[in-house]
Amino acid sequence: MEGAGYRVVFEKGGVYLHTSAKKYQDPDSLIAGVIRVMEKDNDVLLHWAPVEEAGDSTQILFSKKDSSGGDSCTSEEEPTFDPGYEPDWAVISTVRAQPRHSEPTRGAESSSPRASWAFSVSLGELKSIRRSKPGLSWAYLVLVTQAGGSLPALHFHRGGTRALLRVLSRYLLLASSPQDSRLYLVFPHDSSALSNSFYHLQLFDQDSSNVVSRFLQDPYSTTFSSFSRVTNFFRGALQPHPEGASPDLPLPPDDEPEPGFEVISCVELGPRPAVERTPPVTEEEWARHMGPEGRLQQVSELKSRIFSGGLSPGLRREAWKFLLGYLSWEGSAEEHKAHMRRKTDEYFRMKLQWKSVSPEQERRNSLLHGYRSLIERDVSRTDRTNKFYEGPENPGLGLLNDILLTYCMYHFDLGYVQGMSDLLSPILYVIQNEVDAFWCFCGFMELVQGNFEESQETMKRQLGQLLLLLRVLDPPLCDFLDSQDSGSLCFCFRWLLIWFKREFPFLDVLRLWEVLWTGLPGPNLHLLVACAILDMERDALMLSGFGSNEILKHINELTMKLSVEDVLTRAEALYRQLTACPELPHNVQEVLGLAPPAEPHSPSPPASPLPLSPTRAPLAPPLPADTDTAPQPDSSLEILPEEEEDRADS
């Protein structure tokens, strides 16, 4: 839309000012208006003006997507909800900019008491933009000027914050503050001004002018260690030039990028390749890889076959010991026998520790008593519909109990946390030996023990990585989830915590886990499995108009309805699609294992022990495994009878 001397490049209605500091706004304190970005002469202005009636759509003219690639705001319409508030920024600031009367007014934006709230500011005068916390009923923005004053908070009752930020990013560089990921620092595109901004912020140790040159050539490498997050709605402005670009600039040696670093960008992915899975590895094929002295040969090829096809049921009992690190891929048959004898002795020494505690002692040991009570409760309801664990006097339940209590002796700091019984149950079902199942379980816990730490930092990091992958794979789905207060992907928490144990039928879980244990094609295939499930349910979520509660309900109702082969096929296709992209952001490459991380993501263990509880405990390094101490007798050893192979197929 164009007028005399100006051109409106963005326009969005349903943008309100909340003029009262009360938590519950009176209708008279809500002023409906229109926010516009306008090109006027050689300047770009952000202009807000009230309308007399918020529902009078005839008074609000919306610009369509122009030929220059501007984003339409109408695609991000959200339903109107009751207002949500945040104490620090939810209400209007008491400092208001002087309105500029030279901007156009028309229709309902006429002279009225509310017209005094209108304001207009040049984009060059902006210093920062603050976004609301996620999870509120609607989003709002607070604009801070170079003079230090705040413009009135803009409440987007019908969505549109992302569309506005995308348009602003055509004229400005937006980057998250290192101290506050919701505070976007505003920089002009002019290199000299950008250099000056970097100098005053002291974000870089090197000469600022050199940093700006590298920033404009390769924003990903340069900003990784200096901003905790770069919200890259403006990827076109930062796109490295084909000539002279340096895609692999190393990080400065002294910089320490924050683990939560995220680049939200519009990466152009190629077509998704077709993937076909292969038949499972059979016992005959496994035997062909067995060389002299019982050593496995061509291990990489064997792992690749397991990844692409899984294992036949009769082979799992042996192969899982290798996949879970209980037996070495390079060891001989005699070395494996000696190793298993040592591990048997070690297991029963640890088991004797808790079995020798008298009832009187346990009454004075609240930690052990808490673990025992929690384990007994969880074991009594773990996979009870499975024939292997059904019945009141099932010996398998006793072994689950004993193994989990012994694990508390093996890993004192972590102990037992709810969910561990879900991880042990399939292992015991396959291995059918108390000692071997324990050590295989320990190997599995080495992979996922961070999921059960008290701080939940590992789970938060994985959810962040999942969101990063999903944003690259399917930005519209992410925007939809954001609009429904589900952008944190908390509904995927259980998936990642216990590796989809309760999402697939029991026998499908066996196939899924053995594929994940290969470590192929990268370290986080389980995140791509989650992406595959969301990709399969994309249309059901987006076309149904689900809210946050309905999204959670729909995800929970997927339990036992998913096909593991379909999900694995799609997950591998997503991996190939991502790795084929030549412009894949570096942090996405880290998640996929294509690039080494700048620093370990896992938090360091505390210097001194923290108070432990039976439900949550901090992460600690694993205790030494091998020892040569003499074995201790234990009469409670139970070896389960081997089952028919056809049971695993049933």
XYZ file of C-alpha atoms in Angstrom, residues 138-634:
497
model
C -0.641 -13.737 23.743
C 2.730 -12.320 22.935
C 3.855 -8.747 23.424
C 6.870 -6.637 22.467
C 8.516 -3.788 24.359
C 10.596 -1.395 22.239
C 13.467 0.528 23.856
C 14.954 3.558 22.110
C 18.542 4.756 21.979
C 17.573 7.539 24.394
C 16.759 4.900 27.006
C 12.992 5.305 27.038
C 10.439 2.557 26.411
C 7.619 2.817 23.938
C 4.239 1.465 25.020
C 4.154 -2.333 25.217
C 2.478 -3.799 22.120
C 0.161 -6.733 22.890
C -0.540 -8.884 19.822
C -3.939 -10.360 20.645
C -4.169 -12.079 17.273
C -0.534 -13.001 16.785
C 1.966 -11.423 14.446
C 5.091 -10.839 16.535
C 7.185 -13.182 14.426
C 5.949 -11.614 11.197
C 6.821 -8.148 12.503
C 10.291 -9.245 13.588
C 10.907 -10.828 10.202
C 10.038 -7.548 8.493
C 12.192 -5.525 10.904
C 15.081 -7.872 10.208
C 15.081 -6.670 6.589
C 16.240 -3.304 7.872
C 18.057 -4.235 11.101
C 20.253 -6.937 12.564
C 18.616 -8.594 15.574
C 20.595 -10.686 18.040
C 19.749 -11.986 21.506
C 21.457 -10.403 24.455
C 24.044 -12.672 26.123
C 22.338 -12.015 29.457
C 18.706 -12.411 28.376
C 17.608 -14.521 25.429
C 14.297 -12.611 25.216
C 16.034 -9.248 24.779
C 16.996 -8.627 21.156
C 19.779 -6.148 20.574
C 19.225 -3.979 17.504
C 22.072 -3.185 15.109
C 21.920 -1.317 11.820
C 23.059 -3.059 8.655
C 25.720 -0.385 8.244
C 29.091 -2.019 8.960
C 30.656 0.978 10.698
C 27.700 1.397 13.020
C 27.642 -2.334 13.693
C 31.341 -2.251 14.502
C 30.771 0.603 16.927
C 27.961 -1.324 18.608
C 30.164 -4.367 19.065
C 32.889 -2.167 20.515
C 30.623 -0.703 23.175
C 29.130 -4.072 24.047
C 32.627 -5.624 24.361
C 31.358 -8.903 22.964
C 34.591 -9.653 21.130
C 38.202 -9.556 22.182
C 39.443 -8.933 18.643
C 39.336 -5.730 16.657
C 35.704 -4.914 16.020
C 36.124 -4.004 12.374
C 37.592 -7.420 11.611
C 34.761 -9.061 13.527
C 32.164 -7.206 11.480
C 33.807 -8.354 8.261
C 33.729 -11.958 9.457
C 30.215 -11.504 10.828
C 28.847 -10.416 7.477
C 30.738 -13.154 5.628
C 29.912 -15.995 7.980
C 27.516 -15.064 10.774
C 27.179 -18.577 12.120
C 30.837 -19.143 12.979
C 31.477 -15.630 14.229
C 28.505 -15.266 16.546
C 28.479 -18.745 18.065
C 30.765 -17.819 20.941
C 29.595 -14.264 21.508
C 25.800 -14.415 21.578
C 23.973 -17.111 23.514
C 21.340 -17.071 20.790
C 21.067 -15.438 17.388
C 17.461 -15.279 16.269
C 18.043 -15.380 12.562
C 14.735 -14.332 11.081
C 16.871 -12.298 8.709
C 18.849 -15.044 7.083
C 18.753 -13.254 3.738
C 20.704 -10.358 5.220
C 23.327 -12.708 6.662
C 23.570 -15.209 3.824
C 27.275 -15.829 3.124
C 28.344 -14.938 -0.414
C 29.460 -17.906 -2.527
C 32.675 -16.127 -3.405
C 35.094 -15.456 -0.615
C 32.985 -16.930 2.141
C 34.715 -18.914 4.843
C 32.299 -21.575 6.017
C 34.655 -23.245 8.473
C 36.088 -20.381 10.476
C 37.278 -21.752 13.818
C 35.915 -20.457 17.080
C 38.219 -18.131 19.024
C 40.124 -20.318 21.471
C 39.122 -18.449 24.610
C 35.424 -18.149 23.857
C 32.935 -20.331 25.663
C 29.676 -20.656 23.725
C 26.642 -21.289 25.833
C 25.105 -24.757 25.449
C 21.689 -23.263 24.678
C 22.897 -21.554 21.504
C 20.338 -21.641 18.767
C 20.066 -20.309 15.259
C 16.501 -19.977 14.053
C 16.853 -19.800 10.317
C 15.113 -20.578 7.080
C 17.403 -23.259 5.713
C 16.524 -24.448 2.235
C 16.417 -28.234 2.409
C 16.485 -30.414 -0.662
C 13.997 -33.196 -1.424
C 13.639 -35.929 1.138
C 15.323 -39.098 -0.148
C 13.613 -42.462 -0.241
C 14.839 -44.980 2.328
C 14.305 -48.716 2.405
C 15.056 -50.813 5.446
C 16.621 -54.249 5.147
C 15.767 -57.614 6.698
C 17.043 -58.261 10.242
C 20.491 -59.700 10.864
C 20.162 -63.467 11.294
C 22.209 -65.834 13.432
C 23.824 -67.217 10.281
C 24.907 -63.745 9.170
C 26.274 -63.035 12.659
C 28.237 -66.284 12.582
C 29.857 -65.246 9.292
C 31.353 -62.261 11.117
C 32.869 -64.507 13.789
C 36.567 -65.028 13.160
C 39.290 -67.090 14.798
C 39.234 -67.269 18.608
C 35.656 -66.019 18.586
C 36.511 -62.439 17.628
C 33.982 -60.487 15.610
C 35.233 -59.170 12.291
C 34.072 -56.292 10.096
C 32.303 -54.742 13.075
C 31.458 -51.508 11.244
C 29.656 -53.420 8.534
C 27.828 -55.484 11.134
C 26.680 -52.389 13.025
C 25.502 -50.866 9.777
C 23.408 -53.943 9.094
C 21.892 -53.802 12.580
C 21.070 -50.136 12.039
C 19.319 -50.767 8.742
C 17.504 -53.969 9.674
C 17.715 -54.760 13.364
C 18.307 -58.217 14.804
C 16.400 -61.468 14.546
C 14.836 -62.420 17.922
C 17.098 -65.427 18.467
C 20.235 -63.300 18.093
C 19.338 -60.539 20.524
C 20.455 -62.310 23.673
C 24.034 -62.440 22.414
C 24.198 -59.279 20.299
C 22.746 -56.946 22.932
C 25.719 -57.660 25.210
C 27.951 -56.129 22.557
C 25.646 -53.244 21.687
C 25.402 -52.243 25.352
C 29.118 -52.469 26.014
C 29.021 -55.451 28.345
C 31.224 -57.420 25.958
C 33.938 -55.901 23.799
C 33.577 -56.063 20.024
C 37.305 -56.807 19.786
C 37.507 -59.476 22.511
C 37.987 -63.199 21.992
C 35.687 -65.886 23.343
C 38.094 -66.677 26.208
C 38.453 -63.008 27.105
C 34.677 -62.698 27.214
C 34.380 -65.678 29.569
C 36.975 -64.247 31.956
C 35.287 -60.847 31.835
C 31.883 -62.340 32.627
C 33.327 -64.238 35.618
C 34.741 -61.001 37.040
C 31.489 -59.172 36.464
C 29.509 -61.963 38.146
C 31.685 -61.678 41.253
C 31.352 -57.917 41.278
C 27.592 -58.057 40.906
C 27.075 -60.333 43.880
C 29.376 -58.302 46.079
C 27.179 -55.274 45.426
C 23.992 -57.282 45.849
C 25.206 -58.585 49.210
C 25.597 -55.009 50.421
C 21.881 -54.330 50.468
C 20.759 -57.883 51.230
C 22.851 -57.906 54.412
C 21.123 -54.805 55.791
C 18.865 -55.836 58.650
C 15.360 -54.405 59.092
C 16.618 -52.434 62.080
C 19.401 -50.918 60.015
C 17.061 -50.077 57.179
C 14.769 -48.185 59.530
C 17.715 -45.875 60.190
C 18.629 -45.653 56.494
C 15.917 -43.503 54.966
C 17.644 -43.400 51.593
C 17.765 -47.177 51.131
C 14.266 -47.531 52.530
C 13.021 -44.915 50.075
C 14.696 -46.641 47.144
C 13.274 -50.022 48.142
C 9.734 -48.676 48.506
C 9.860 -46.836 45.184
C 11.322 -49.840 43.343
C 8.735 -52.223 44.767
C 5.943 -49.897 43.714
C 7.299 -49.383 40.184
C 8.164 -53.048 39.592
C 4.644 -54.091 40.567
C 3.252 -52.141 37.609
C 5.980 -52.557 34.985
C 4.863 -54.420 31.848
C 2.423 -56.577 33.792
C 0.420 -57.284 30.644
C 3.482 -58.963 29.129
C 3.397 -62.730 29.641
C 6.983 -62.575 30.831
C 5.980 -60.480 33.873
C 2.340 -61.382 34.484
C 1.067 -63.135 37.584
C 1.461 -62.354 41.296
C 4.459 -64.645 41.959
C 6.334 -64.090 38.727
C 10.094 -64.624 39.242
C 10.830 -61.915 36.702
C 9.446 -59.286 39.081
C 11.850 -60.426 41.789
C 14.770 -60.099 39.408
C 13.679 -56.609 38.346
C 13.589 -55.648 42.017
C 17.004 -57.161 42.813
C 18.749 -55.657 39.794
C 17.409 -52.180 40.479
C 18.376 -52.302 44.160
C 21.835 -53.514 43.205
C 22.130 -50.632 40.762
C 21.631 -48.301 43.735
C 24.770 -49.873 45.223
C 26.593 -49.544 41.899
C 25.674 -45.891 41.406
C 25.178 -44.405 44.861
C 24.759 -40.829 43.696
C 22.100 -41.543 41.088
C 20.343 -44.390 42.869
C 16.893 -45.234 41.557
C 14.625 -42.795 39.747
C 11.175 -43.524 38.412
C 11.381 -44.694 34.825
C 14.429 -46.912 35.238
C 12.265 -50.007 35.587
C 10.902 -49.280 32.099
C 14.453 -49.381 30.728
C 15.406 -52.591 32.516
C 12.305 -54.610 31.668
C 13.029 -55.241 27.939
C 16.685 -56.005 28.707
C 15.802 -58.683 31.267
C 13.166 -60.049 28.889
C 15.815 -60.572 26.197
C 18.907 -61.501 28.255
C 17.125 -63.815 30.754
C 20.052 -63.809 33.162
C 20.270 -61.671 36.282
C 23.965 -60.795 36.098
C 24.156 -60.219 32.355
C 20.951 -58.166 32.409
C 22.377 -55.987 35.198
C 25.535 -55.117 33.282
C 23.618 -54.538 30.063
C 21.326 -52.229 32.009
C 24.376 -50.377 33.338
C 25.551 -49.933 29.756
C 22.166 -48.492 28.772
C 22.240 -46.162 31.778
C 25.630 -44.852 30.661
C 23.795 -43.528 27.606
C 20.765 -42.050 29.373
C 21.682 -41.469 33.021
C 21.675 -37.718 32.393
C 17.926 -38.005 31.751
C 17.425 -38.818 35.427
C 19.617 -36.172 37.022
C 17.981 -33.826 39.480
C 18.794 -30.635 37.590
C 17.123 -31.941 34.406
C 19.738 -30.044 32.392
C 20.218 -32.992 30.038
C 16.490 -33.210 29.324
C 16.288 -29.456 28.770
C 19.213 -29.637 26.377
C 17.649 -32.492 24.412
C 14.331 -30.678 24.124
C 16.242 -27.651 22.868
C 18.084 -29.775 20.324
C 14.824 -31.367 19.229
C 13.304 -27.921 18.733
C 16.357 -26.841 16.749
C 16.049 -29.833 14.406
C 12.316 -29.373 14.028
C 12.689 -25.672 13.270
C 15.064 -26.473 10.417
C 12.933 -29.347 9.145
C 9.488 -27.766 9.485
C 9.284 -24.069 10.467
C 5.493 -23.852 9.912
C 4.914 -26.682 12.378
C 7.112 -24.912 14.934
C 5.203 -21.682 14.413
C 1.925 -23.514 14.888
C 3.125 -25.133 18.112
C 4.373 -21.742 19.316
C 0.982 -20.200 18.636
C -0.662 -22.897 20.763
C 1.724 -22.545 23.719
C 3.321 -25.872 22.848
C 6.558 -24.590 21.343
C 8.641 -25.941 24.226
C 7.799 -29.516 23.054
C 7.213 -30.598 26.645
C 4.776 -33.199 25.334
C 7.856 -35.026 23.998
C 9.407 -35.274 27.471
C 8.400 -38.895 28.069
C 9.615 -39.893 24.606
C 13.139 -38.762 25.363
C 13.205 -39.739 29.032
C 12.703 -43.470 28.487
C 13.418 -43.697 24.760
C 9.844 -44.206 23.531
C 9.336 -47.240 25.782
C 5.633 -46.507 26.255
C 4.930 -45.280 22.736
C 5.471 -48.533 20.804
C 4.361 -52.138 21.324
C 6.835 -54.084 23.470
C 8.447 -56.047 20.628
C 8.772 -52.896 18.532
C 10.673 -51.279 21.403
C 13.251 -54.069 21.145
C 13.779 -53.270 17.474
C 13.922 -49.517 18.085
C 16.451 -49.740 20.902
C 18.872 -52.066 19.138
C 18.908 -49.677 16.176
C 19.540 -46.683 18.456
C 22.310 -48.532 20.334
C 24.400 -48.824 17.167
C 25.159 -45.102 17.434
C 24.462 -44.762 13.717
C 24.216 -42.600 11.772
C 24.964 -40.161 14.605
C 24.704 -39.756 18.364
C 21.150 -38.352 18.469
C 19.053 -40.578 16.267
C 16.428 -40.648 19.027
C 15.813 -36.939 18.381
C 15.206 -37.671 14.703
C 12.814 -40.437 15.742
C 10.863 -37.789 17.645
C 10.969 -35.515 14.590
C 9.721 -38.398 12.443
C 6.718 -38.957 14.707
C 5.848 -35.257 14.665
C 6.298 -35.219 10.897
C 3.882 -38.131 10.564
C 1.322 -36.320 12.739
C 1.899 -32.894 11.205
C -1.351 -32.620 9.277
C -3.409 -34.068 12.125
C -2.048 -31.385 14.443
C -2.127 -28.373 12.151
C -5.345 -28.970 10.211
C -7.437 -29.799 13.256
C -6.930 -26.483 14.998
C -5.819 -28.171 18.204
C -5.005 -26.091 21.245
C -2.309 -27.003 23.747
C -4.532 -29.438 25.669
C -5.702 -31.147 22.499
C -2.115 -31.423 21.239
C -1.072 -33.147 24.461
C -4.091 -35.446 24.302
C -3.400 -36.339 20.669
C 0.252 -37.146 21.381
C -0.685 -39.344 24.337
C -3.228 -41.198 22.213
C -0.492 -42.233 19.777
C 0.670 -44.819 22.314
C 0.841 -48.308 20.775
C -0.442 -47.007 17.428
C 2.914 -46.250 15.784
C 4.809 -48.537 13.406
C 8.451 -48.718 14.392
C 9.602 -49.543 10.860
C 7.749 -46.552 9.404
C 9.177 -44.254 12.067
C 12.746 -45.511 11.606
C 12.457 -45.181 7.839
C 11.299 -41.606 8.138
C 13.932 -40.760 10.754
C 16.714 -41.964 8.456
C 15.205 -40.016 5.553
C 15.175 -36.863 7.685
C 18.820 -37.433 8.572
C 19.802 -37.804 4.914
C 17.778 -34.739 3.977
C 19.551 -32.646 6.615
C 23.052 -33.885 5.857
C 22.577 -33.197 2.144
C 22.024 -29.497 2.862
C 25.251 -27.570 2.106
C 24.237 -24.653 4.360
C 23.304 -26.606 7.468
C 23.986 -24.405 10.522
C 26.921 -25.489 12.622
C 24.850 -26.137 15.743
C 22.601 -28.479 13.770
C 25.713 -30.274 12.542
C 26.773 -30.687 16.162
C 23.459 -32.294 17.073
C 23.765 -34.706 14.155
C 27.372 -35.549 14.991
C 28.699 -34.002 11.779
C 30.844 -31.478 13.631
C 32.558 -31.749 17.014
C 30.950 -29.685 19.768
C 32.839 -26.624 20.888
C 32.715 -27.881 24.460
C 31.030 -30.731 26.348
C 27.343 -30.038 26.785
C 26.864 -32.060 29.948
C 27.077 -30.055 33.151
C 30.022 -30.767 35.410
C 29.289 -32.843 38.501
C 29.037 -30.845 41.713
C 32.192 -30.381 43.734
C 30.477 -31.691 46.858
C 27.660 -34.224 47.128
C 24.136 -32.858 47.018
C 21.318 -34.192 49.182
C 19.857 -37.251 47.551
C 16.278 -38.420 47.394
C 14.663 -41.631 46.143
C 12.944 -39.718 43.344
C 15.680 -37.416 42.048
C 19.438 -37.459 42.311
C 22.327 -35.596 40.694
C 24.521 -37.110 38.054
C 27.920 -38.482 39.062
C 30.715 -40.315 37.213
C 30.317 -44.113 37.038
C 32.185 -46.185 39.580
C 35.026 -48.476 38.465
C 33.672 -51.692 37.068
C 36.447 -54.273 37.170
C 37.952 -55.692 40.327
C 39.710 -58.886 41.303
C 38.253 -59.346 44.787
C 37.133 -62.877 45.604
C 33.482 -63.741 44.910
C 30.827 -63.817 47.616
C 28.187 -66.550 47.677
C 24.577 -65.591 47.188
